[in-house]
CSV table of C-alpha atoms (C1' of nucleotides) in Angstrom, one decimal:
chain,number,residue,atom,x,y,z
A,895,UNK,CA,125.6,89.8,99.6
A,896,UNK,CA,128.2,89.2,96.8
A,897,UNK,CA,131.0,91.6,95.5
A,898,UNK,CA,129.9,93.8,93.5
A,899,UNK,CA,127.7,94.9,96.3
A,900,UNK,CA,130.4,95.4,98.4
A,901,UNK,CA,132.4,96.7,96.1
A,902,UNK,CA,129.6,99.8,95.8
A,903,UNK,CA,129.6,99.7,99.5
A,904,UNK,CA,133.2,100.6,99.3
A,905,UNK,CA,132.7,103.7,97.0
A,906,UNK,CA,130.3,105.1,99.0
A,907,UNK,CA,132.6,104.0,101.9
A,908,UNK,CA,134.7,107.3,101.1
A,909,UNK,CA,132.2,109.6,99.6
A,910,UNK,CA,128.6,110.0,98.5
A,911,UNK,CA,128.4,109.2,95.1
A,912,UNK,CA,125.8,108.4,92.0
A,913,UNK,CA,124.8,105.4,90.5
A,914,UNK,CA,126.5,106.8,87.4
A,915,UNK,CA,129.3,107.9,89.4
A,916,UNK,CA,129.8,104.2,90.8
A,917,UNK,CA,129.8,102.9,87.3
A,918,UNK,CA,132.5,105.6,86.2
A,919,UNK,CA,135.1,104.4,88.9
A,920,UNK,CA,134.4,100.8,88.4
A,921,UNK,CA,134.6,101.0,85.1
A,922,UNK,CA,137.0,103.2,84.3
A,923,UNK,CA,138.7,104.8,87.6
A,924,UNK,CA,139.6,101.6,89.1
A,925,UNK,CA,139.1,99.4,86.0
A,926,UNK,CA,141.9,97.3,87.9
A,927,UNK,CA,139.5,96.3,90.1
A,928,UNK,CA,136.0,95.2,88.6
A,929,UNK,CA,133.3,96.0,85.8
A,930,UNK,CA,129.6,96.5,86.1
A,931,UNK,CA,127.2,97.0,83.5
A,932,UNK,CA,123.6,99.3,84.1
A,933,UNK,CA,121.8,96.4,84.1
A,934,UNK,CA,123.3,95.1,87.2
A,935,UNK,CA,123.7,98.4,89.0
A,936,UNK,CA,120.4,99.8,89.2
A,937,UNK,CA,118.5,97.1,90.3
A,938,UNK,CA,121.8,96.3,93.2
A,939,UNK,CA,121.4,99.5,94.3
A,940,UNK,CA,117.5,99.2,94.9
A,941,UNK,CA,118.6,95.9,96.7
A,942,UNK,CA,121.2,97.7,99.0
A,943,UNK,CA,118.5,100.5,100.0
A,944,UNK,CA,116.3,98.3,100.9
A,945,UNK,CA,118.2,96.6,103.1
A,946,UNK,CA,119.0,100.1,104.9
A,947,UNK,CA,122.8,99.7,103.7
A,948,UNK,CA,123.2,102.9,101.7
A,949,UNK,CA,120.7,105.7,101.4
A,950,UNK,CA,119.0,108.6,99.2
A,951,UNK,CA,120.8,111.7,100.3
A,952,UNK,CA,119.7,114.1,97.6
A,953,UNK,CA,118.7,114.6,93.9
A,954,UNK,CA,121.1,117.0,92.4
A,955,UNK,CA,119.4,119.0,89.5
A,956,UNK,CA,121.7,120.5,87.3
A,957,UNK,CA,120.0,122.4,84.0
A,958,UNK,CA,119.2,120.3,80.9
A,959,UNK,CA,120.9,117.0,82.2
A,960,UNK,CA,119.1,113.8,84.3
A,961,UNK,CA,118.8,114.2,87.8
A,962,UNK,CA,121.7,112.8,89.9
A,963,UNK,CA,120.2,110.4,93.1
A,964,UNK,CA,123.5,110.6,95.2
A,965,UNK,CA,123.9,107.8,98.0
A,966,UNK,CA,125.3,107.1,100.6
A,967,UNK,CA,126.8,104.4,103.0
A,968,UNK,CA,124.6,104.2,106.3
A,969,UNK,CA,126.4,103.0,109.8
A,970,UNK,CA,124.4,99.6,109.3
A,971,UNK,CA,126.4,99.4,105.8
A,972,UNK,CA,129.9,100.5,107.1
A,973,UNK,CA,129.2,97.9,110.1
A,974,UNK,CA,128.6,95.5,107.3
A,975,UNK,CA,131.4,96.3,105.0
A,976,UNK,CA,134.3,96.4,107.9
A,977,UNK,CA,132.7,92.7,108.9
A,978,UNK,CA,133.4,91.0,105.1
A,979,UNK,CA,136.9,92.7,104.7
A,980,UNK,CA,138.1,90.7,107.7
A,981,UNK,CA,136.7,88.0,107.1
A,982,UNK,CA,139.2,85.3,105.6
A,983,UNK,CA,139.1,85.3,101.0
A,984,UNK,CA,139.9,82.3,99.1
A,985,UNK,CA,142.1,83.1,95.9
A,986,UNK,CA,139.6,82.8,93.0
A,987,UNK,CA,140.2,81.4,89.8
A,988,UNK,CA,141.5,83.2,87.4
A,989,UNK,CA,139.8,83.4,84.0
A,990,UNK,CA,142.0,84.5,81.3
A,991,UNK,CA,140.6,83.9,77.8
A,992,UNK,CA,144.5,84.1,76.5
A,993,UNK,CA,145.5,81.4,78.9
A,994,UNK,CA,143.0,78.6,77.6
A,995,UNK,CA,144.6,79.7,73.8
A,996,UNK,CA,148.1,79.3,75.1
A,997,UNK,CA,147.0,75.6,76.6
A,998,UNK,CA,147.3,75.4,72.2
A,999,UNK,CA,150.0,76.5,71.4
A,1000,UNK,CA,151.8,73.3,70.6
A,1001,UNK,CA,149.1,73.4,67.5
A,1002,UNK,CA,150.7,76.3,66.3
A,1003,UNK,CA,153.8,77.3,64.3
A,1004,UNK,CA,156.3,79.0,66.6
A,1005,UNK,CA,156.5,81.9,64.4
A,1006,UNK,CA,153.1,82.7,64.5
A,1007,UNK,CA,153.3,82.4,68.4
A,1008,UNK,CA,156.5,84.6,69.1
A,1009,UNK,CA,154.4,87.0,67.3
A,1010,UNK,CA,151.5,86.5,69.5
A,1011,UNK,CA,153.4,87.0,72.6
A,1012,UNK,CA,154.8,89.9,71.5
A,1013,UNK,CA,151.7,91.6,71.0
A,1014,UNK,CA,150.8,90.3,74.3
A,1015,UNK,CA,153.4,91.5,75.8
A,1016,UNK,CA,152.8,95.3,74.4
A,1017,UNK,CA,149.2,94.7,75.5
A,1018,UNK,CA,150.5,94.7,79.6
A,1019,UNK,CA,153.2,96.9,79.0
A,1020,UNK,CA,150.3,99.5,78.0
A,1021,UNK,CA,148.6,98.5,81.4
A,1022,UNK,CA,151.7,98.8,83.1
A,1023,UNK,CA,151.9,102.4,82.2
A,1024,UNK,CA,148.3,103.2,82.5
A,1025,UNK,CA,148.8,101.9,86.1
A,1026,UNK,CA,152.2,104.1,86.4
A,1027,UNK,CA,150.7,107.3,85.3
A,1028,UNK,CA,147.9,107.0,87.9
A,1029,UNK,CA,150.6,106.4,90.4
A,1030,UNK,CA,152.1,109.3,89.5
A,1031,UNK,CA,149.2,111.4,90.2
A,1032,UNK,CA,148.4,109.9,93.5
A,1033,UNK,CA,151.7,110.6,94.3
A,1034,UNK,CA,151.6,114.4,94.3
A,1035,UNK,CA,149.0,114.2,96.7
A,1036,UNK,CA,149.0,115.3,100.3
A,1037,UNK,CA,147.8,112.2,102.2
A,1038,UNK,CA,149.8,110.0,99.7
A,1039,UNK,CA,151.8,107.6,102.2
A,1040,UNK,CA,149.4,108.0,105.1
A,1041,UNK,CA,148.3,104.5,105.6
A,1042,UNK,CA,145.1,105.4,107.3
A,1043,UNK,CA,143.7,107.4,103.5
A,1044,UNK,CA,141.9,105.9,101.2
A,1045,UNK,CA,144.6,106.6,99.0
A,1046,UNK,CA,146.8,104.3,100.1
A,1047,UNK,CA,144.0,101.7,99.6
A,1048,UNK,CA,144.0,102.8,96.1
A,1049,UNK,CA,147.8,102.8,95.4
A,1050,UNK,CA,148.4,99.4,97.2
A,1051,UNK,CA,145.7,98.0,94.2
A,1052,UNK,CA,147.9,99.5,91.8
A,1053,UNK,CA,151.2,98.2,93.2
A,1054,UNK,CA,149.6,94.5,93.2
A,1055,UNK,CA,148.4,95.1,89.5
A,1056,UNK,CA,152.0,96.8,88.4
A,1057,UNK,CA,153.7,93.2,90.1
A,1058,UNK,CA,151.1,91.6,88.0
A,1059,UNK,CA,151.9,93.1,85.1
A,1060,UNK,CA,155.5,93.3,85.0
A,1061,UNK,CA,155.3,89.9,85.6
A,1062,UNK,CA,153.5,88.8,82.7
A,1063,UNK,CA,155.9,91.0,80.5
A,1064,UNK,CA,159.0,89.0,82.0
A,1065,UNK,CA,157.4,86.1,81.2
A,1066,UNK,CA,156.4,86.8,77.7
A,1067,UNK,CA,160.3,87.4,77.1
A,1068,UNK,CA,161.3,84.5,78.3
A,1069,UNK,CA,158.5,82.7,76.1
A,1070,UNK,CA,159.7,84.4,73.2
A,1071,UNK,CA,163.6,83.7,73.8
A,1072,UNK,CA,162.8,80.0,74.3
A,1073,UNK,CA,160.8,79.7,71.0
A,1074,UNK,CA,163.3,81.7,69.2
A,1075,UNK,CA,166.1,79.7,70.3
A,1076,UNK,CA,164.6,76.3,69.4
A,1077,UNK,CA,164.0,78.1,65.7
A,1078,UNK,CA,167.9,78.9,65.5
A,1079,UNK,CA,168.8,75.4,66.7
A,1080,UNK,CA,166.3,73.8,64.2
A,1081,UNK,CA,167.8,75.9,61.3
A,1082,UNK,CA,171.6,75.4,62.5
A,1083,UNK,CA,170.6,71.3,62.4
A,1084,UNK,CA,169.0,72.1,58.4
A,1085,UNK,CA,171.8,73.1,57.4
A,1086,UNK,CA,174.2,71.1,58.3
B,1326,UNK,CA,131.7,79.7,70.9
B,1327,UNK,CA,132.3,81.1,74.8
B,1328,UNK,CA,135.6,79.8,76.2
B,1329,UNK,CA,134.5,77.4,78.4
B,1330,UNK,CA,133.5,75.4,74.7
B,1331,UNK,CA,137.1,76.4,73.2
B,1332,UNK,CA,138.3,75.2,76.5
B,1333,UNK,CA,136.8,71.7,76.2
B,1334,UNK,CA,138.3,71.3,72.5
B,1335,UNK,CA,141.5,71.8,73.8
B,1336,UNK,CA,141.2,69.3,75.8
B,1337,UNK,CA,140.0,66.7,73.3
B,1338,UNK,CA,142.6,68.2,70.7
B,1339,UNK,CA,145.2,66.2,73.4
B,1340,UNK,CA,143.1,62.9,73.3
B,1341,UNK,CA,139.7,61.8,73.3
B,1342,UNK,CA,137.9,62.1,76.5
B,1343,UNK,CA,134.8,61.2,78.8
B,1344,UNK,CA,132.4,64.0,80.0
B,1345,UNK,CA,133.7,63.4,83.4
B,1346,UNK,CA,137.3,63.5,82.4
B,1347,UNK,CA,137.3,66.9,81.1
B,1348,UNK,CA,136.0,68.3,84.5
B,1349,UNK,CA,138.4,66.7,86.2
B,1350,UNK,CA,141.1,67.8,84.1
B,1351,UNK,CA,139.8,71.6,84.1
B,1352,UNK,CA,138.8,71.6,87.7
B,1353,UNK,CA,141.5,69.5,89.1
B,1354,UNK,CA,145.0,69.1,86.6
B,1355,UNK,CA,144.5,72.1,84.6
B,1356,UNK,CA,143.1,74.0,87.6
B,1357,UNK,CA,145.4,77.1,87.2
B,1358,UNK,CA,143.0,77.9,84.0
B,1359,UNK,CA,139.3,77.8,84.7
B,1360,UNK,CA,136.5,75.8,85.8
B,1361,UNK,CA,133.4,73.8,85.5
B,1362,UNK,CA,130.0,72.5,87.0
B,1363,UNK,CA,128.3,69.7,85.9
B,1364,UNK,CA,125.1,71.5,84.8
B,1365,UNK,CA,127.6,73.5,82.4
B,1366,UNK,CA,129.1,70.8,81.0
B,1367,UNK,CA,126.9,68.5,80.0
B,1368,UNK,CA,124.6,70.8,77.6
B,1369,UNK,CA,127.8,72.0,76.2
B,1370,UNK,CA,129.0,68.7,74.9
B,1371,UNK,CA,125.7,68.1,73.2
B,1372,UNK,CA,126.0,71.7,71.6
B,1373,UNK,CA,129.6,70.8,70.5
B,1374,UNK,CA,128.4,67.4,69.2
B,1375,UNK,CA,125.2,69.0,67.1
B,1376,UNK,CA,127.4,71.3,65.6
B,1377,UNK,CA,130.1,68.3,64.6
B,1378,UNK,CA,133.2,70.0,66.8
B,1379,UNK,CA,133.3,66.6,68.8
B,1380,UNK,CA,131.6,62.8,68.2
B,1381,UNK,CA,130.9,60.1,70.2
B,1382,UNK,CA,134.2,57.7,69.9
B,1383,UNK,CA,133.3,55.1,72.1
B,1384,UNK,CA,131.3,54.0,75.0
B,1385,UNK,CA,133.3,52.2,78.1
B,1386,UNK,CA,131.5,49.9,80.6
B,1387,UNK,CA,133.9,48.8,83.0
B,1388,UNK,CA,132.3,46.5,85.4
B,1389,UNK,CA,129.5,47.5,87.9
B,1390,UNK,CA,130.5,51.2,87.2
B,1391,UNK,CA,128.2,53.8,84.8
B,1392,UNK,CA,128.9,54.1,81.3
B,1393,UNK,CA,131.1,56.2,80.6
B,1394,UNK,CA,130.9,58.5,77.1
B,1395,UNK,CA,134.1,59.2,75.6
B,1396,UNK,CA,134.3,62.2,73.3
B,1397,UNK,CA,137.2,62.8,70.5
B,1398,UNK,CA,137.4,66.3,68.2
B,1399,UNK,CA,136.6,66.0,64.7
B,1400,UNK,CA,138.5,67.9,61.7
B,1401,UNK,CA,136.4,70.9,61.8
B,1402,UNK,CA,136.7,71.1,65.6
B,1403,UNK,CA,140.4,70.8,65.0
B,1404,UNK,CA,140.4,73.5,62.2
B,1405,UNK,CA,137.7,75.5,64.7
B,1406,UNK,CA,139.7,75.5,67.4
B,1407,UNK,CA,143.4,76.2,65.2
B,1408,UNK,CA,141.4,79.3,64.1
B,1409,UNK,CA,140.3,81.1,67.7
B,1410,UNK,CA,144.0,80.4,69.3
B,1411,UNK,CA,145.3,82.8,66.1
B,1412,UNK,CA,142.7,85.3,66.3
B,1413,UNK,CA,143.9,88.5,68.9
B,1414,UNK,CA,142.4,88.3,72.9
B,1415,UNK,CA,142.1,91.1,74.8
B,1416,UNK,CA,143.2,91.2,78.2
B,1417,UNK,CA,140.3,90.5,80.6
B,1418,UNK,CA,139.3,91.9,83.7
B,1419,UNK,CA,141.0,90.3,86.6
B,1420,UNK,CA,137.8,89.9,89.1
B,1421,UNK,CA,139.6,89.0,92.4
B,1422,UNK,CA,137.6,89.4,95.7
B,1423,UNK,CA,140.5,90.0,98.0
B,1424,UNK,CA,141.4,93.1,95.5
B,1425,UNK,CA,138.0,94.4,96.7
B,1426,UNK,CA,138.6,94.1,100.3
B,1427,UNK,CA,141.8,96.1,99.7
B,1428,UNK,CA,140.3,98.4,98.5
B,1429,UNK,CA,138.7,98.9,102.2
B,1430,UNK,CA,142.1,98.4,104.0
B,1431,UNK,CA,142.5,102.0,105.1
B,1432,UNK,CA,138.8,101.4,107.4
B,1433,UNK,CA,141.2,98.6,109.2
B,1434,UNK,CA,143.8,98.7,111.7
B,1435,UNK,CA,147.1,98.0,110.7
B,1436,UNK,CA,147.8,95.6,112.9
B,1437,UNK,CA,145.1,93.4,111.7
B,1438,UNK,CA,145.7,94.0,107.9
B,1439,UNK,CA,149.5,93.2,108.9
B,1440,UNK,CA,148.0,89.6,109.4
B,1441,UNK,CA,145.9,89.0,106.8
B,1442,UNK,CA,148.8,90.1,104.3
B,1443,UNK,CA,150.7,87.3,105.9
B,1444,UNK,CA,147.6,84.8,105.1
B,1445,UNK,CA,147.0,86.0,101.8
B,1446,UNK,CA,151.3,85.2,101.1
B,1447,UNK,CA,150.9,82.0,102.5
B,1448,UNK,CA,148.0,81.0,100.3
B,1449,UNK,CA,150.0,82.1,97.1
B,1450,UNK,CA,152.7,80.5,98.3
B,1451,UNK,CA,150.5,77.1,98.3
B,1452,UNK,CA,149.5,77.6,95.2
B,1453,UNK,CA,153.5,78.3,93.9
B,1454,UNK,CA,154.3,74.9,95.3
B,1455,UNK,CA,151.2,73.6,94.0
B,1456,UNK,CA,152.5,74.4,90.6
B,1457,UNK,CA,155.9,73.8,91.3
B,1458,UNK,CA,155.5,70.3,92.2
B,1459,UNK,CA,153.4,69.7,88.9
B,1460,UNK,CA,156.6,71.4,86.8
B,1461,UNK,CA,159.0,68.6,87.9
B,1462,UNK,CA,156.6,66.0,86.9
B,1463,UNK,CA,156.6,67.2,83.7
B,1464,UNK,CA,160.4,68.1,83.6
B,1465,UNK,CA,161.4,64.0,83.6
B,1466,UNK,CA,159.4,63.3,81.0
B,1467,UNK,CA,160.8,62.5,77.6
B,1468,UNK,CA,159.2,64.9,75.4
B,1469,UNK,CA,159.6,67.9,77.9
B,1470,UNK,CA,161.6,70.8,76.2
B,1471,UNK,CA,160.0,70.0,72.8
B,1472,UNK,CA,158.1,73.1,72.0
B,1473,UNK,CA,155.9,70.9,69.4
B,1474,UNK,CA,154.3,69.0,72.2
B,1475,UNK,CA,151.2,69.5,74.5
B,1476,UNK,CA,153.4,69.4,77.7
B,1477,UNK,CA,155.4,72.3,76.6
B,1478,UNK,CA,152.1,74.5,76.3
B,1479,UNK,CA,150.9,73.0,80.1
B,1480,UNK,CA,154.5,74.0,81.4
B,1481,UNK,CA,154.2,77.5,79.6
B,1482,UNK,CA,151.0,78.2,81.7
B,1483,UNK,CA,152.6,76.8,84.7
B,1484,UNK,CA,155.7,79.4,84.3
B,1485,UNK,CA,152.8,82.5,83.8
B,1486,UNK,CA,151.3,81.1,86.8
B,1487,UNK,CA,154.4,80.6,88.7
B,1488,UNK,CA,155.2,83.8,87.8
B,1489,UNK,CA,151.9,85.8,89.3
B,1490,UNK,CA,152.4,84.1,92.7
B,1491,UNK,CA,155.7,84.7,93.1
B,1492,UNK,CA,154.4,88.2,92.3
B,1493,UNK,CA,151.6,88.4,94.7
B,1494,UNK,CA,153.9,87.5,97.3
B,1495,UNK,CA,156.5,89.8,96.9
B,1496,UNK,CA,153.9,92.7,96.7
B,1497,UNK,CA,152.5,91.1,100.3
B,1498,UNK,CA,155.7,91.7,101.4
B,1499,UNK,CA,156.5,95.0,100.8
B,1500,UNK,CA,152.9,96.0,101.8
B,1501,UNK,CA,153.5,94.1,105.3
B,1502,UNK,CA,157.0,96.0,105.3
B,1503,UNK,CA,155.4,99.3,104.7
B,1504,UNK,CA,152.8,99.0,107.3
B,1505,UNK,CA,155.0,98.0,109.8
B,1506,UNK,CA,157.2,100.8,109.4
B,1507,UNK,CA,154.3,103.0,109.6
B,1508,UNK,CA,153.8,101.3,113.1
B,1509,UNK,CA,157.1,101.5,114.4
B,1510,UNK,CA,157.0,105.1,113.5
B,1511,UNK,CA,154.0,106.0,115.4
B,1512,UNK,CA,154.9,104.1,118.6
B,1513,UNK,CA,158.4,106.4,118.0
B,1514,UNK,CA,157.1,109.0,118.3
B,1515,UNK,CA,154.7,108.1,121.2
B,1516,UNK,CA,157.4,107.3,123.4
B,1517,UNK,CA,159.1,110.6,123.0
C,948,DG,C1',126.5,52.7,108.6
C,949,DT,C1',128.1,56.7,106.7
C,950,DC,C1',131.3,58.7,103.4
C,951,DT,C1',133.7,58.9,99.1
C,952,DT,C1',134.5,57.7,94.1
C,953,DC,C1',132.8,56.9,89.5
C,954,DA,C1',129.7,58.9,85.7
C,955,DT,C1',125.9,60.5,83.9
C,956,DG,C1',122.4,64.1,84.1
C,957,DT,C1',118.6,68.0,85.6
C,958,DA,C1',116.3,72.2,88.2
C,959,DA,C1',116.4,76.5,89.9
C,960,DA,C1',118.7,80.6,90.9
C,961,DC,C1',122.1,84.0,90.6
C,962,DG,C1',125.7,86.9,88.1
C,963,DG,C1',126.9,89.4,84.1
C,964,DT,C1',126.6,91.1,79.0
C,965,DT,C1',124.6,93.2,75.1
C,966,DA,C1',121.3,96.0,73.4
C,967,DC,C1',117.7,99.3,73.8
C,968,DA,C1',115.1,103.6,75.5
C,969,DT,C1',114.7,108.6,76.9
C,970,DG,C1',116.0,113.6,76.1
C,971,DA,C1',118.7,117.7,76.2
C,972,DT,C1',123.3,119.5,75.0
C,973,DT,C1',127.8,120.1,73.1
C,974,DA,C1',131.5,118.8,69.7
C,975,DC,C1',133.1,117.7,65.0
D,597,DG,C1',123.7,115.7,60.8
D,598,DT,C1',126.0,112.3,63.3
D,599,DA,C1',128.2,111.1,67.4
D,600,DA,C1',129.3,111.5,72.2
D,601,DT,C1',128.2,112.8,77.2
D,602,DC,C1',125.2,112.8,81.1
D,603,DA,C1',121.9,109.9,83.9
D,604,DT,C1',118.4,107.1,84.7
D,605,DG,C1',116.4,102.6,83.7
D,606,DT,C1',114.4,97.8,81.4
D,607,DA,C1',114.4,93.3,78.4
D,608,DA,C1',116.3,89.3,76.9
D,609,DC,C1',119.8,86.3,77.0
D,610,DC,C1',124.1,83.8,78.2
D,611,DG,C1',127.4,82.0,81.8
D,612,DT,C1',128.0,80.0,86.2
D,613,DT,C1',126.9,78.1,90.9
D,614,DT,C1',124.6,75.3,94.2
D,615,DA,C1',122.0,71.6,94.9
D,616,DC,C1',119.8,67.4,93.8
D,617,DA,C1',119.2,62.5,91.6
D,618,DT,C1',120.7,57.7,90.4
D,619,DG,C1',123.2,53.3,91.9
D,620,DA,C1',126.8,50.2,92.9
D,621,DA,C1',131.4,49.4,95.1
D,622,DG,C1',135.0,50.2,98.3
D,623,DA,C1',137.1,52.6,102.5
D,624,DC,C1',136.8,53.8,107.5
DNA sequence: GTCTTCATGTAAACGGTTACATGATTAC
DNA sequence: GTAATCATGTAACCGTTTACATGAAGAC
């Protein structure tokens, strides 16, 4: 079992749900999170039925479109999932293509860098506030600031991912200011 | 060209390097940016090579110990690599398994998830000394502050990375805050 | 006597991406 | 008439991990 499995176990956790659904709020609903691709979905979920972890629970029909096969988590499945999230989690690596470029950037004028980092830094400000506006519509929500809702699952996630965020931004300034300043000094010393 | 190839220029765009080396110094020294198997590595230098990135520099026998291969970058590595770090990255998909088991924290008790908050700060704060302590080796050396060296890039990725654990573990503590609150609320109100 | 380090490499399997295929409908 | 959405799925490839192999020296 790795973790995109569990991670469809979770969905299905809190509601039946399609394979197409799954892919939706991976992708898309709780893009913070993780990404799968078809090609890896269908055959994991053929995987996790047979192993009597989720099951068929109907085949929705509606009109013109494809049939829907909606899962669901079985007791074996939710036994399962509660086991893995106690267990203990090394921090993984992180693997950030931008990092690896910026391990370079003493190959590159400092102009052309303060300009990279401030694209960069609009790049997680937009996350940032993609983040925020979900917030903002858990918010309104009944159940939001019961702790025993899956919706404060979901807005702790986007709490971690604001800090994470807003943390990049900050660091981007600082970045910038120190390049810029060593570009004043380096002018100031020209001319005199 | 994948990353882990750009990576290993980078590398080599410092000084020339043995096969074994490089792991070490992405695995190990650069650890806070990715990692690499030897299965990966060693088709990937003899891609790099046939397509004249890197060359064989020299090879060193020291004693009863293997060969070892040392690698340097050639021009159009050089000009290869000057030309990704310029080009725009998008931000990628932070893939962090303890994310997923959040996800799942509302199916445990709060008592439990009180602890393994607690864990998870002390790991990050591991890694923050971690980093820390590698940050004031580089601050007595001579060329530190002088944005046109390598060691100011390494100390730039130390700073971002600095910066996320410091983040991580503020966010663990307000979630451990919030949940105990929660607790002190309920057994409130069951005393009354 | 077993474990670790140095240094190269290979085999097999798993994880993940890109692209393609179907077929009806709605939107521009 | 071209593109996008819904919903399933497959083929081929690339990226990554785990494990194994060699062989000599030094540490415990």
């Amino acid at each position: 079992m790795n973790t995109i499995q569990y991670a469809l176990l979770s969905l299905l956790a809190r509601e039946p749900l399609s394979g197409y659904d799954m892919k939706q709020q991976i992708n898309l609903k709780i893009n913070p999170f993780w990404k799968i691709s078809n090609n890896q979905l269908y055959p994991v979920l053929g995987k996790l039925e047979k192993a009597c972890f989720i099951q068929l629970k109907a085949i929705e029909q509606d009109g013109y479109r494809p049939a829907r096969k909606i899962y669901e988590i079985t007791d074996a499945g939710l036994e399962k999932l509660k086991e893995w999230i106690a267990a203990p989690s090394e921090t993984d690596v992180i693997r950030d293509e931008f990092t690896v470029k910026l391990f370079n950037s003493w190959l590159l004028e400092p102009e052309k860098m303060i300009n990279i980092l401030a694209d960069r830094k609009r790049q997680h400000e937009e996350k940032l506030l993609l983040y925020a506006n979900k917030m903002k519509e858990l918010a309104v929500r009944p159940e939001y600031g019961d702790i025993e809702t899956p919706l404060f699952s979901t807005a702790a996630i986007l709490n971690l991912r604001m800090g994470y965020e807003r943390s990049y931004m900050e660091w981007c300034d600082n970045m910038g200011m120190l390049l810029q300043g060593s570009l004043d000094q380096k002018s100031k010393t020209a001319k005199l």
